[in-house]
mmCIF file of C-alpha atoms in Angstrom:
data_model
loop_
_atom_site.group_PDB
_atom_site.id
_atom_site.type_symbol
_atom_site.label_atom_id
_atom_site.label_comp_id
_atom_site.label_asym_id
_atom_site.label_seq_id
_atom_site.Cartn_x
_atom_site.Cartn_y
_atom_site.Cartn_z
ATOM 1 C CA UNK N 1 76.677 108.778 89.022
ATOM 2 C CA UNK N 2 80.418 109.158 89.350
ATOM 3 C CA UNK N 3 82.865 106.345 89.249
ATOM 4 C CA UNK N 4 86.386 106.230 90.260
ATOM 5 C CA UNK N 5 88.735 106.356 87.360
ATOM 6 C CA UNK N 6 90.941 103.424 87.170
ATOM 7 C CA UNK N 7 94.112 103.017 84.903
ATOM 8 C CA UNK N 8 94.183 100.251 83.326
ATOM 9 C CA UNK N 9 96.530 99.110 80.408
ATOM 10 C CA UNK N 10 94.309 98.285 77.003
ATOM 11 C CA UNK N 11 96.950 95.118 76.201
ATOM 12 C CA UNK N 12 98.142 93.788 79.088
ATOM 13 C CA UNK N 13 95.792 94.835 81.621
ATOM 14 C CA UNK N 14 92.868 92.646 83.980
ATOM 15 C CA UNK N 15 91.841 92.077 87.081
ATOM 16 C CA UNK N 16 94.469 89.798 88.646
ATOM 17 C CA UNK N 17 97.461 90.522 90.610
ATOM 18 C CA UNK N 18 100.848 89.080 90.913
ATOM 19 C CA UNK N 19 102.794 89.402 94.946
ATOM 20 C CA UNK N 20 106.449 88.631 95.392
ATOM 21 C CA UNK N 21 108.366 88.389 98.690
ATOM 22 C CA UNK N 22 112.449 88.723 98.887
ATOM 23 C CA UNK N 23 114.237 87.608 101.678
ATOM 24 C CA UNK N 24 118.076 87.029 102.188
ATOM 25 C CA UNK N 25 119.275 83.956 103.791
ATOM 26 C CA UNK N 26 118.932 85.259 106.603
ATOM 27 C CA UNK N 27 115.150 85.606 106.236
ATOM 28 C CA UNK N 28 115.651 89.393 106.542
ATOM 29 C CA UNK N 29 113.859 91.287 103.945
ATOM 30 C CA UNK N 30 115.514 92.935 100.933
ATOM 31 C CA UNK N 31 115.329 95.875 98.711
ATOM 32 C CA UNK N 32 115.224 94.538 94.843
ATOM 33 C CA UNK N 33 114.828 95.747 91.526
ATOM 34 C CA UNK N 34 111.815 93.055 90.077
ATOM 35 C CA UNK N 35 110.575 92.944 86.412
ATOM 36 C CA UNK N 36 107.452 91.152 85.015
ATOM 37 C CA UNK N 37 107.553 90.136 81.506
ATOM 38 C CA UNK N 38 105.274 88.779 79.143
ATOM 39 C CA UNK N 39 106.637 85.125 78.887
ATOM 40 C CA UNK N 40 105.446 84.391 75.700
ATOM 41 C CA UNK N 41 106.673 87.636 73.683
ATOM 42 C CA UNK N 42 109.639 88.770 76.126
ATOM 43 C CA UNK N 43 108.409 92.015 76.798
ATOM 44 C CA UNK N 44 109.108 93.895 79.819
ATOM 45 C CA UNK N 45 105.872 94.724 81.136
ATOM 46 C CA UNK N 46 106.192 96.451 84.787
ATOM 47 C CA UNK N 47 108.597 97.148 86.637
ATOM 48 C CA UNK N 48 108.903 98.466 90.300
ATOM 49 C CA UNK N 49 110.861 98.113 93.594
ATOM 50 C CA UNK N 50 110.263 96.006 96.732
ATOM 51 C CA UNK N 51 109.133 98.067 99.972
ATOM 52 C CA UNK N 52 110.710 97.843 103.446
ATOM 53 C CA UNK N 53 109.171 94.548 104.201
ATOM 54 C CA UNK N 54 110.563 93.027 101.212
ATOM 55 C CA UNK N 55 107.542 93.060 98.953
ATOM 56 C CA UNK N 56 105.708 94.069 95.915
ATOM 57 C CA UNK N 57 102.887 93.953 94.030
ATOM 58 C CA UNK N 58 102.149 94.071 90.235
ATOM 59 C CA UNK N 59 97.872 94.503 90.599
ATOM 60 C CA UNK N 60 95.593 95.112 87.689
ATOM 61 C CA UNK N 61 97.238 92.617 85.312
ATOM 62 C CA UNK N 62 95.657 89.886 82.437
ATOM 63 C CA UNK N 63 95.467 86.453 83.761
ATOM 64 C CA UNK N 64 97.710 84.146 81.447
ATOM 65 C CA UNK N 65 97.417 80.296 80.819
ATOM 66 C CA UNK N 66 100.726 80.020 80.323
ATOM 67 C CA UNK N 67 101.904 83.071 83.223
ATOM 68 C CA UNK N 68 104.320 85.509 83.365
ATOM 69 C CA UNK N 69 108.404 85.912 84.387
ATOM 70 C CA UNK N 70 109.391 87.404 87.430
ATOM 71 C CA UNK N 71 113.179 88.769 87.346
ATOM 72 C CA UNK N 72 114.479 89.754 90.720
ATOM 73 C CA UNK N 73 117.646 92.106 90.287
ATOM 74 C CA UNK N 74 120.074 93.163 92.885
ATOM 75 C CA UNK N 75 120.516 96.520 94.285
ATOM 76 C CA UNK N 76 124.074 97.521 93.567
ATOM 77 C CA UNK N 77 124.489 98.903 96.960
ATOM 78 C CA UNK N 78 124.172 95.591 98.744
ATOM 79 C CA UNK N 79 127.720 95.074 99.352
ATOM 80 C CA UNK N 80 128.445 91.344 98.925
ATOM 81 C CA UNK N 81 125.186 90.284 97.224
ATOM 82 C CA UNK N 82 125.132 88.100 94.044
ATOM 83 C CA UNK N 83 125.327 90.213 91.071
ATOM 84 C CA UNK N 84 123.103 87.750 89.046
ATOM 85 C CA UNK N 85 119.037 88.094 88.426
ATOM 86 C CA UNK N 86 116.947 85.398 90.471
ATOM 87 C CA UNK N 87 114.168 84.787 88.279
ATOM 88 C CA UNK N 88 110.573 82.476 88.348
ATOM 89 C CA UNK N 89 109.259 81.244 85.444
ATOM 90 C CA UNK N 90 105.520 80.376 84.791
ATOM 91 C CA UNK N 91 104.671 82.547 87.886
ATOM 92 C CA UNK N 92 100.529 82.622 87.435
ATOM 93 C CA UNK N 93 98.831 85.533 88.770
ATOM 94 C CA UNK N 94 96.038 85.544 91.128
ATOM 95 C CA UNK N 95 92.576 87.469 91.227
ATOM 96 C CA UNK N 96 92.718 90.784 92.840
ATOM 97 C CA UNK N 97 89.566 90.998 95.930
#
């Protein structure tokens, strides 16, 4: 029998996921920078980049009582765009199908 092999992170990982969407004012999607941390220790656990429809996805991740920190971050060739993080606290994730 052969199964897939599946990383998965000993500490901080599970079976839940966490979805963002970023947006201007404009309702037009953006490209960001967004960080998950730990909210409880700090630590920066992922990190990735939102695709052209504004989104991304941190999957295979621990549920948390007490959730996690999202930290949107500009990218520094949006010309005009606030130079200051946009970040969620408490942001619980949800279980992956």
């Amino acid at each position: 029998m052969c199964f897939p092999l599946i990383r998965r992170d000993a500490i901080d990982g599970g079976s839940h996921r966490i979805r963002v969407a970023v947006t201007d004012a404009a309702s037009n999607p953006v490209k960001r920078r967004v960080h998950l941390f730990d909210i409880t220790s700090s630590r920066l656990l992922r990190e990735t980049w939102t695709n052209a429809s504004g989104s991304a996805s941190f999957d295979r991740i621990a549920y948390r009582y007490q959730g996690y920190t999202v930290a949107l971050y500009n990218n520094v060739t949006d010309a005009g765009a606030p130079e200051y993080p946009a970040i969620a606290d408490f942001v619980t994730p949800e279980a992956m199908p």
